[in-house]
Amino acid sequence: MKLSKIISVTLLFSLLSFAACKKNGDETASYTSHQNAVVEGYVSEYYSEYPGYFESVDFMSVIESENKSESSEKQTSSKNKVSSKDKTSSKISSVSSVKPSSNNSSNKTLSQTQSSASTSKINYDTMKAVWISYIDFADILTNKTESQFKTAFDKAMKNCKDFNINTVVCQVRQFSDAVYPSQYFAWAANVKGIGKNPGYDPLKIMVEIAHKYNLSFQAWINPFRAYLNGDVSKVPDTSIFKKWYNDSSKKGLYVIENSGRWYYNPAEPEVRKLIVNGVKEIIENYDVDGVHLDDYFYPTTDASFDAESYKNYANGQDLASWRRQNVNTLVKEIYNTVKKQNSNILFGISPQGNINNNMDQQYADVKLWGKTAGYVDYICPQIYYNYKSESSPYLTTLNDWKNLITSKNVKLIVGLAPYRAGYAYDMWACTKKDTHTSQTENCGAYGWIVTPAESSDILARQYVDAMNTPNCSGVMLFSYKYVFNIDSSFISSDYTSLAKEQAQAEMQKLKNAMK
């Protein structure tokens, strides 16, 4: 299926339409049929803070490939089938010197999970985590049989363990859907299609396999983002989203359309109750070690988005303060729900790296969360910036977040960007785009390019700088495919011709630094 024209138009539209850029921007979708089954396939646009990063995955092509594999497998005998402290300088001379100070490099386990009913959890003093997004799951989960998924996820967990990663943050709810059987949300499109039951429980399998490798498992959810207009007809009527969509008193109030996608309204108490119940469903039924939210809160600054709710609930507050209060209420409710179930389960949020964007565009009150106990256990800002960035230099931004998080009960985890290794042009990192060129010394736009490629060590240095920062208790890498699937992940026009070679050098040095 050819989507290049759609992708180009969509990307241009998105760049012009959204001032608030995210790690994982909004998605467009394409739906096709295969034989008698309707299969949903997403095309995803990831922006990271800067709208220069584009990535697409057509789940249909994955599913077609897997169907061919299944057909071939049926022709073989069953016995052959797959079974079940602040650093201001970051210059280094060699890989061996890329090490954090010993007082921050503990890999000691805080607690160990002993059984599925145990109240103890696998969590580490120093979190060395990786995000595994629904895009990463295209090669691991999409249209897989149970045995195929177990094999693929086991390999992924072994890769993580070998890389010195101790925590996996797996996206289990991305668009008001779920990769597990839920009484509230439909089956996710990236399993077998929207509402399609695969006949097994991927989340249960993921937790079990992660724990086999002594890896901490955090369930990553997007609370408010729901379906595209084109998806709604595919959503089962039994899901809460569809019930509200079909209810004229709730459509446009509980679920609101914005730029072609539907979102839950954070202002409505019933919406927040749904999100909290969804978290409760996970922590009651699965032995997860943490719950994780990323940077998707309000999708727009437009006052019309929730005008009716504002009229009903604001009580004279200005729009921005009121919206932040709505998000704060949800965050507090999730935190209390998690801790009531098990005080050892972590709850953390990964906001954008830009503090002002969080406060004024996403209405994510990171300043409150960082200074006040009882909202989160950790904040993981997505500091996806290079050292030369003129708008948000890595070290300056790292220091800003260190100063923001003042509560002794809140830890700083730093989000790093393996996907930017060999990035050809970081447009928002340059303040003089009209005059700078690739030959301009220290131009932030070219801050992810290192020559020769094999000498590249940006991520390793960023890891060291993070771990030598007071109150920093770890890092999180975005994302799995860019750490482990280098050959297929650094080939788009976003990257230089030597990006794969640079990424290979980066990941090896980062792995050594994380020992």
Coordinates of C-alpha atoms in Angstrom, one line a residue:
M1 CA 0.0 0.0 0.0
K2 CA 1.6 3.3 -1.1
L3 CA 1.1 6.1 1.4
S4 CA 3.8 8.6 0.5
K5 CA 1.5 11.3 -0.8
I6 CA -0.8 10.9 2.2
I7 CA 2.1 11.1 4.5
S8 CA 3.6 14.2 2.8
V9 CA 0.3 16.1 3.0
T10 CA -0.4 15.0 6.5
L11 CA 3.1 16.0 7.7
L12 CA 2.8 19.4 6.1
F13 CA -0.6 19.9 7.7
S14 CA 0.6 18.8 11.1
L15 CA 3.6 21.1 11.0
L16 CA 1.4 24.1 10.2
S17 CA -1.3 23.1 12.7
F18 CA 0.4 22.3 15.9
A19 CA 2.6 24.7 17.9
A20 CA 3.0 22.3 20.8
C21 CA 5.3 19.5 19.6
K22 CA 5.6 16.2 21.4
K23 CA 7.7 13.1 21.5
N24 CA 4.9 11.1 20.0
G25 CA 2.8 13.4 17.8
D26 CA -0.6 12.8 16.5
E27 CA -1.3 9.9 14.2
T28 CA -3.1 9.4 11.0
A29 CA -4.5 6.1 10.0
S30 CA -5.2 4.0 7.0
Y31 CA -7.5 1.1 6.9
T32 CA -7.6 -1.8 4.5
S33 CA -9.2 -5.3 4.3
H34 CA -7.4 -8.6 4.1
Q35 CA -9.5 -11.5 3.0
N36 CA -12.6 -11.4 5.2
A37 CA -11.1 -9.5 8.1
V38 CA -10.9 -5.8 8.4
V39 CA -7.4 -4.9 9.7
E40 CA -6.5 -1.4 11.0
G41 CA -3.1 0.0 10.2
Y42 CA -1.6 3.2 11.6
V43 CA 0.7 5.7 10.0
S44 CA 2.4 7.5 12.9
E45 CA 4.0 10.9 13.1
Y46 CA 6.4 11.4 15.9
Y47 CA 7.6 14.9 16.6
S48 CA 9.6 14.6 19.8
E49 CA 9.6 18.3 20.8
Y50 CA 10.7 19.3 17.4
P51 CA 8.4 18.7 14.4
G52 CA 11.3 17.5 12.3
Y53 CA 11.2 13.8 13.3
F54 CA 8.9 11.7 11.2
E55 CA 8.3 8.0 11.4
S56 CA 5.7 5.8 9.8
V57 CA 4.6 2.2 10.3
D58 CA 1.9 0.5 8.2
F59 CA 0.6 -2.3 10.4
M60 CA -1.1 -3.7 7.3
S61 CA 2.2 -4.6 5.7
V62 CA 3.3 -6.3 8.9
I63 CA 0.1 -8.3 9.1
E64 CA 0.3 -9.3 5.4
S65 CA 3.9 -10.5 6.1
E66 CA 2.9 -12.4 9.1
N67 CA 0.0 -14.0 7.3
K68 CA 2.4 -15.3 4.6
S69 CA 4.6 -16.6 7.4
E70 CA 1.6 -18.4 9.0
S71 CA 0.6 -19.9 5.6
S72 CA 4.1 -21.3 5.2
E73 CA 4.2 -22.6 8.7
K74 CA 1.0 -24.6 8.1
Q75 CA 2.8 -26.5 5.4
T76 CA 5.4 -27.7 7.9
S77 CA 5.0 -30.4 10.5
S78 CA 3.8 -29.3 13.9
K79 CA 7.0 -30.4 15.6
N80 CA 8.9 -27.7 13.7
K81 CA 6.6 -24.9 14.7
V82 CA 7.7 -22.2 17.1
S83 CA 6.8 -23.1 20.7
S84 CA 5.9 -21.7 23.4
K85 CA 26.3 16.0 40.7
D86 CA 26.2 18.8 38.2
K87 CA 28.8 18.4 35.4
T88 CA 29.4 21.4 33.1
S89 CA 31.9 19.7 31.0
S90 CA 31.1 16.5 29.1
K91 CA 34.3 16.0 27.0
I92 CA 35.7 12.5 27.2
S93 CA 38.7 10.8 25.6
S94 CA 37.6 7.2 25.4
V95 CA 34.7 4.8 26.0
S96 CA 36.3 3.7 29.2
S97 CA 36.1 7.2 30.7
V98 CA 32.4 7.3 30.1
K99 CA 31.3 6.4 33.6
P100 CA 29.0 8.1 36.1
S101 CA 30.2 8.8 39.6
S102 CA 30.0 5.7 41.8
N103 CA 27.5 7.2 44.2
N104 CA 24.8 7.4 41.5
S105 CA 25.5 4.2 39.6
S106 CA 23.9 1.7 41.9
N107 CA 22.0 -1.1 40.2
K108 CA 20.8 -2.5 43.5
T109 CA 17.2 -3.8 43.5
L110 CA 14.9 -2.0 45.9
S111 CA 12.6 -5.0 46.1
Q112 CA 12.0 -8.3 44.4
T113 CA 8.7 -9.7 43.1
Q114 CA 8.3 -13.1 44.6
S115 CA 4.9 -14.1 43.2
S116 CA 2.0 -12.7 41.2
A117 CA 0.3 -12.0 44.5
S118 CA 3.3 -10.5 46.2
T119 CA 3.2 -6.9 47.4
S120 CA 7.0 -6.5 46.7
K121 CA 8.0 -5.2 43.3
I122 CA 11.1 -5.2 41.1
N123 CA 12.3 -1.6 41.2
Y124 CA 15.9 -0.2 41.1
D125 CA 17.7 2.6 42.9
T126 CA 19.0 3.6 39.4
M127 CA 16.5 3.2 36.6
K128 CA 18.0 2.2 33.3
A129 CA 14.9 2.1 31.2
V130 CA 13.7 1.8 27.6
W131 CA 10.4 2.8 26.1
I132 CA 8.7 0.1 24.0
S133 CA 6.1 2.0 22.0
Y134 CA 3.2 0.6 20.0
I135 CA 5.5 1.3 17.0
D136 CA 8.1 -0.9 18.4
F137 CA 5.5 -3.6 18.9
A138 CA 4.9 -3.8 15.1
D139 CA 7.6 -6.4 14.8
I140 CA 7.0 -8.0 18.1
L141 CA 3.2 -8.2 18.6
T142 CA 1.2 -7.3 15.6
N143 CA -0.7 -10.3 14.2
K144 CA 1.4 -12.7 16.1
T145 CA 0.2 -16.1 17.5
E146 CA 0.8 -16.6 21.2
S147 CA 3.9 -18.7 20.7
Q148 CA 5.3 -16.2 18.2
F149 CA 4.7 -13.3 20.5
K150 CA 6.3 -15.1 23.4
T151 CA 9.4 -15.9 21.3
A152 CA 9.7 -12.3 20.0
F153 CA 9.1 -10.6 23.4
D154 CA 11.5 -13.0 25.1
K155 CA 14.2 -12.0 22.6
A156 CA 13.4 -8.3 23.2
M157 CA 13.8 -8.8 27.0
K158 CA 17.1 -10.6 26.5
N159 CA 18.3 -7.8 24.3
C160 CA 17.4 -5.3 27.1
K161 CA 19.1 -7.4 29.8
D162 CA 22.3 -7.7 27.7
F163 CA 22.3 -3.9 27.1
N164 CA 22.3 -3.3 30.9
I165 CA 18.7 -2.1 30.9
N166 CA 16.8 -3.0 34.0
T167 CA 13.4 -1.5 33.4
V168 CA 11.0 -1.7 30.4
V169 CA 8.2 0.8 29.9
C170 CA 5.7 -0.9 27.6
Q171 CA 2.9 0.9 25.9
V172 CA -0.3 -1.0 26.8
R173 CA -2.9 1.7 26.0
Q174 CA -2.3 4.2 23.3
F175 CA -5.6 5.3 21.7
S176 CA -8.3 4.5 24.3
D177 CA -7.5 0.8 23.5
A178 CA -5.7 -2.0 25.3
V179 CA -3.3 -4.8 24.6
Y180 CA -5.0 -6.8 27.3
P181 CA -8.7 -7.8 27.8
S182 CA -10.4 -4.8 29.4
Q183 CA -13.9 -4.1 30.6
Y184 CA -13.4 -0.4 29.5
F185 CA -11.3 -0.3 26.4
A186 CA -11.4 -2.2 23.0
W187 CA -8.5 -4.4 21.8
A188 CA -5.7 -2.3 20.3
A189 CA -5.3 -2.0 16.6
N190 CA -1.6 -3.1 16.8
V191 CA -2.6 -6.5 18.2
K192 CA -4.8 -7.9 15.4
G193 CA -7.0 -4.8 14.6
I194 CA -9.3 -2.6 16.5
G195 CA -11.5 -4.7 18.7
K196 CA -10.0 -8.0 17.5
N197 CA -9.3 -10.5 20.3
P198 CA -6.0 -12.3 19.6
G199 CA -7.0 -15.2 21.9
Y200 CA -4.3 -14.6 24.5
D201 CA -3.3 -11.9 26.9
P202 CA -0.2 -10.0 25.7
L203 CA 0.2 -8.0 28.9
K204 CA 0.2 -11.1 31.1
I205 CA 2.9 -12.6 28.9
M206 CA 5.0 -9.4 28.9
V207 CA 5.0 -9.1 32.7
E208 CA 6.0 -12.8 33.2
I209 CA 8.8 -12.7 30.6
A210 CA 10.2 -9.4 31.9
H211 CA 10.3 -10.7 35.4
K212 CA 12.0 -13.8 34.2
Y213 CA 14.9 -11.6 33.3
N214 CA 14.6 -9.6 36.5
L215 CA 13.5 -6.6 34.6
S216 CA 11.1 -4.0 36.2
F217 CA 7.9 -3.7 34.1
Q218 CA 6.0 -0.4 33.8
A219 CA 2.6 -0.2 32.1
W220 CA 2.6 2.9 29.8
I221 CA -0.7 4.5 29.0
N222 CA -2.0 7.6 27.2
P223 CA -4.9 8.8 29.2
F224 CA -6.8 11.2 27.0
R225 CA -5.9 10.4 23.4
A226 CA -8.6 8.3 21.6
Y227 CA -9.5 7.4 18.0
L228 CA -9.3 9.1 14.6
N229 CA -12.6 9.9 12.9
G230 CA -11.9 7.1 10.4
D231 CA -11.5 4.6 13.3
V232 CA -14.7 5.2 15.1
S233 CA -16.9 2.9 13.1
K234 CA -14.5 0.0 13.9
V235 CA -14.7 0.5 17.6
P236 CA -17.0 -2.0 19.4
D237 CA -20.2 -0.6 20.8
T238 CA -19.3 -2.2 24.2
S239 CA -16.4 0.1 24.8
I240 CA -17.0 3.2 27.0
F241 CA -15.7 5.4 24.2
K242 CA -18.2 4.2 21.8
K243 CA -21.0 4.4 24.3
W244 CA -20.2 8.1 24.9
Y245 CA -19.7 8.7 21.2
N246 CA -23.2 7.4 20.5
D247 CA -24.8 9.4 23.4
S248 CA -25.7 12.8 22.2
S249 CA -25.5 14.2 25.7
K250 CA -21.9 13.1 26.0
K251 CA -20.5 13.4 22.5
G252 CA -18.8 16.7 22.3
L253 CA -18.6 16.9 26.1
Y254 CA -17.0 13.7 27.4
V255 CA -15.3 12.9 24.0
I256 CA -14.3 15.8 21.9
E257 CA -13.0 15.9 18.3
N258 CA -9.9 18.0 17.6
S259 CA -8.2 18.1 14.2
G260 CA -9.5 14.7 13.1
R261 CA -8.9 12.8 16.3
W262 CA -11.1 12.3 19.4
Y263 CA -10.0 13.0 22.9
Y264 CA -11.4 12.5 26.3
N265 CA -12.2 15.8 28.1
P266 CA -10.0 16.1 31.2
A267 CA -12.5 18.5 32.8
E268 CA -15.3 15.9 33.2
P269 CA -15.3 13.9 36.4
E270 CA -16.7 10.8 34.6
V271 CA -13.8 10.9 32.2
R272 CA -11.2 11.1 35.0
K273 CA -13.1 8.2 36.7
L274 CA -12.7 6.1 33.6
I275 CA -9.0 6.8 33.3
V276 CA -8.5 5.9 37.0
N277 CA -10.6 2.8 36.7
G278 CA -8.4 1.8 33.7
V279 CA -5.3 2.1 35.8
K280 CA -6.9 0.2 38.7
E281 CA -7.8 -2.6 36.2
I282 CA -4.2 -3.0 35.3
I283 CA -2.7 -2.9 38.8
E284 CA -5.3 -5.2 40.2
N285 CA -5.0 -7.8 37.5
Y286 CA -1.3 -7.7 36.6
D287 CA 1.9 -7.8 38.5
V288 CA 3.3 -4.6 37.1
D289 CA 6.0 -2.7 38.9
G290 CA 5.0 0.8 37.7
V291 CA 2.4 2.9 35.8
H292 CA 3.7 5.5 33.3
L293 CA 2.1 8.4 31.5
D294 CA 3.8 10.4 28.7
D295 CA 3.3 13.9 27.5
Y296 CA -0.2 13.7 26.0
F297 CA -2.6 15.8 28.1
Y298 CA -4.6 18.6 26.4
P299 CA -4.4 18.4 22.6
T300 CA -4.9 22.1 22.0
T301 CA -4.8 25.6 23.5
D302 CA -8.0 26.5 21.7
A303 CA -10.6 27.7 24.2
S304 CA -13.4 26.2 22.2
F305 CA -12.2 22.7 22.9
D306 CA -13.8 22.5 26.4
A307 CA -15.8 25.7 26.5
E308 CA -18.9 24.0 27.9
S309 CA -17.0 22.4 30.7
Y310 CA -15.2 25.6 31.4
K311 CA -18.5 27.4 31.8
N312 CA -19.7 24.7 34.2
Y313 CA -16.6 24.2 36.4
A314 CA -14.1 27.1 36.1
N315 CA -15.6 29.3 38.8
G316 CA -13.7 32.4 37.6
Q317 CA -10.3 30.7 37.0
D318 CA -8.4 31.6 33.9
L319 CA -8.3 28.9 31.3
A320 CA -4.7 27.8 31.7
S321 CA -4.9 27.5 35.5
W322 CA -8.2 25.6 35.3
R323 CA -6.9 23.2 32.7
R324 CA -3.8 22.5 34.8
Q325 CA -6.1 21.9 37.8
N326 CA -8.0 19.3 35.8
V327 CA -4.8 17.4 34.9
N328 CA -3.5 17.7 38.5
T329 CA -6.7 16.2 39.8
L330 CA -6.3 13.2 37.5
V331 CA -2.6 12.8 38.3
K332 CA -3.4 12.9 42.1
E333 CA -6.2 10.4 41.7
I334 CA -4.0 8.0 39.8
Y335 CA -1.2 8.3 42.4
N336 CA -3.6 7.6 45.2
T337 CA -5.2 4.7 43.4
V338 CA -1.8 3.2 42.7
K339 CA -0.5 3.6 46.3
K340 CA -3.7 2.3 47.8
Q341 CA -3.4 -0.9 45.8
N342 CA 0.4 -1.3 46.5
S343 CA 2.7 1.4 47.8
N344 CA 5.6 -0.3 46.1
I345 CA 4.2 0.3 42.6
L346 CA 5.9 3.4 41.0
F347 CA 3.9 6.1 39.3
G348 CA 5.8 8.4 36.9
I349 CA 5.2 10.9 34.1
S350 CA 7.3 11.7 31.1
P351 CA 6.6 15.3 30.1
Q352 CA 8.2 17.3 27.3
G353 CA 11.7 18.6 27.8
N354 CA 10.5 22.2 27.4
I355 CA 9.1 23.3 30.8
N356 CA 7.1 26.2 29.5
N357 CA 5.4 24.0 26.8
N358 CA 4.3 21.6 29.5
M359 CA 2.8 24.4 31.6
D360 CA 1.2 26.5 28.9
Q361 CA 0.4 24.2 26.0
Q362 CA -0.1 20.7 27.5
Y363 CA -1.3 22.1 30.9
A364 CA 0.9 19.6 32.6
D365 CA 1.9 21.3 35.9
V366 CA 5.4 19.9 36.2
K367 CA 6.3 22.7 38.7
L368 CA 3.7 21.5 41.1
W369 CA 4.6 17.8 40.7
G370 CA 8.3 18.5 41.2
K371 CA 8.0 20.3 44.5
T372 CA 5.0 18.5 46.0
A373 CA 4.8 14.9 47.4
G374 CA 1.8 12.9 46.5
Y375 CA 1.6 13.4 42.7
V376 CA 4.3 11.3 41.2
D377 CA 7.3 9.1 42.3
Y378 CA 9.4 10.4 39.4
I379 CA 9.4 12.8 36.5
C380 CA 11.1 11.8 33.3
P381 CA 11.5 14.9 31.1
Q382 CA 12.2 14.1 27.4
I383 CA 15.5 16.0 27.1
Y384 CA 15.9 15.2 23.5
Y385 CA 18.4 18.0 22.9
N386 CA 22.0 18.0 21.7
Y387 CA 24.8 19.8 23.4
K388 CA 25.0 22.5 20.7
S389 CA 21.3 23.3 20.7
E390 CA 20.8 27.1 20.7
S391 CA 17.3 27.0 22.0
S392 CA 17.5 24.2 24.6
P393 CA 21.1 23.0 25.2
Y394 CA 21.2 19.6 26.8
L395 CA 23.2 20.7 29.9
T396 CA 21.2 23.8 30.5
T397 CA 17.9 21.9 30.2
L398 CA 19.2 19.2 32.5
N399 CA 20.1 21.7 35.1
D400 CA 16.7 23.4 34.8
W401 CA 14.9 20.1 35.6
K402 CA 17.3 19.4 38.5
N403 CA 16.3 22.8 40.0
L404 CA 12.6 22.2 39.3
I405 CA 12.4 18.9 41.2
T406 CA 12.8 19.9 44.8
S407 CA 10.6 17.3 46.7
K408 CA 12.7 14.6 48.3
N409 CA 9.9 12.2 47.3
V410 CA 10.2 12.9 43.6
K411 CA 13.1 11.5 41.5
L412 CA 14.5 12.8 38.3
I413 CA 14.8 10.3 35.4
V414 CA 16.2 11.7 32.2
G415 CA 14.7 10.8 28.9
L416 CA 17.3 10.4 26.2
A417 CA 16.9 10.1 22.4
P418 CA 18.8 7.3 20.7
Y419 CA 16.6 7.9 17.7
R420 CA 18.4 11.2 17.1
A421 CA 21.9 9.7 16.4
G422 CA 22.9 10.8 13.0
Y423 CA 20.0 13.2 12.7
A424 CA 20.6 15.3 9.6
Y425 CA 19.0 18.6 10.6
D426 CA 17.5 19.5 14.0
M427 CA 15.7 22.6 12.8
W428 CA 14.3 23.8 16.1
A429 CA 17.8 23.6 17.7
C430 CA 19.0 26.5 15.5
T431 CA 18.0 30.1 16.2
K432 CA 19.5 31.5 12.9
K433 CA 18.2 29.2 10.2
D434 CA 18.5 31.8 7.5
T435 CA 22.2 32.3 7.9
H436 CA 23.6 29.0 9.4
T437 CA 24.8 26.2 7.2
S438 CA 26.4 22.8 7.8
Q439 CA 29.7 24.6 7.9
T440 CA 28.6 27.0 10.7
E441 CA 30.6 26.1 13.8
N442 CA 28.6 24.8 16.7
C443 CA 25.2 25.2 15.0
G444 CA 22.6 23.3 16.9
A445 CA 20.8 22.2 13.8
Y446 CA 23.7 19.9 13.1
G447 CA 24.4 19.0 16.7
W448 CA 23.6 15.3 16.2
I449 CA 26.2 14.7 13.5
V450 CA 29.6 13.5 14.4
T451 CA 32.5 12.7 12.1
P452 CA 34.0 10.3 11.9
A453 CA 30.8 8.4 12.7
E454 CA 32.6 5.7 14.7
S455 CA 33.8 8.3 17.2
S456 CA 30.2 9.4 18.1
D457 CA 29.5 9.3 21.8
I458 CA 26.8 11.9 22.4
L459 CA 24.4 9.6 24.2
A460 CA 27.1 8.1 26.5
R461 CA 28.1 11.6 27.5
Q462 CA 24.5 12.6 28.1
Y463 CA 24.1 9.5 30.3
V464 CA 27.1 10.4 32.3
D465 CA 26.1 14.0 32.7
A466 CA 22.6 12.9 33.8
M467 CA 23.9 10.4 36.4
N468 CA 26.3 12.9 37.8
T469 CA 23.4 15.3 38.4
P470 CA 22.1 15.5 42.0
N471 CA 18.7 13.8 42.4
C472 CA 18.9 12.1 39.1
S473 CA 18.0 8.4 39.5
G474 CA 18.3 7.1 36.0
V475 CA 17.6 7.4 32.3
M476 CA 15.0 6.3 29.9
L477 CA 15.7 5.6 26.2
F478 CA 13.4 6.4 23.3
S479 CA 12.9 3.9 21.9
Y480 CA 13.5 0.1 21.7
K481 CA 13.8 -0.1 17.9
Y482 CA 16.5 2.6 17.7
V483 CA 18.7 0.8 20.2
F484 CA 18.3 -2.7 18.9
N485 CA 17.0 -2.5 15.3
I486 CA 19.6 -0.1 13.9
D487 CA 19.7 -1.4 10.3
S488 CA 16.0 -0.7 9.7
S489 CA 15.6 2.4 11.9
F490 CA 18.1 4.9 10.6
I491 CA 17.4 4.9 6.9
S492 CA 14.9 7.7 6.3
S493 CA 15.7 11.1 4.8
D494 CA 15.8 12.5 8.4
Y495 CA 19.2 10.9 8.8
T496 CA 22.6 11.3 7.3
S497 CA 24.1 8.6 5.0
L498 CA 26.3 7.5 7.8
A499 CA 23.6 7.4 10.4
K500 CA 23.6 3.7 10.8
E501 CA 27.4 3.6 11.4
Q502 CA 27.0 6.5 13.9
A503 CA 24.1 4.8 15.7
Q504 CA 26.1 1.6 16.0
A505 CA 29.0 3.5 17.7
E506 CA 26.5 5.4 19.9
M507 CA 24.7 2.3 21.2
Q508 CA 27.9 0.4 21.9
K509 CA 29.3 3.3 23.9
L510 CA 26.0 3.9 25.7
K511 CA 25.8 0.2 26.6
N512 CA 29.3 0.4 28.1
A513 CA 28.5 3.5 30.0
M514 CA 25.4 1.9 31.5
K515 CA 27.3 -1.1 33.0

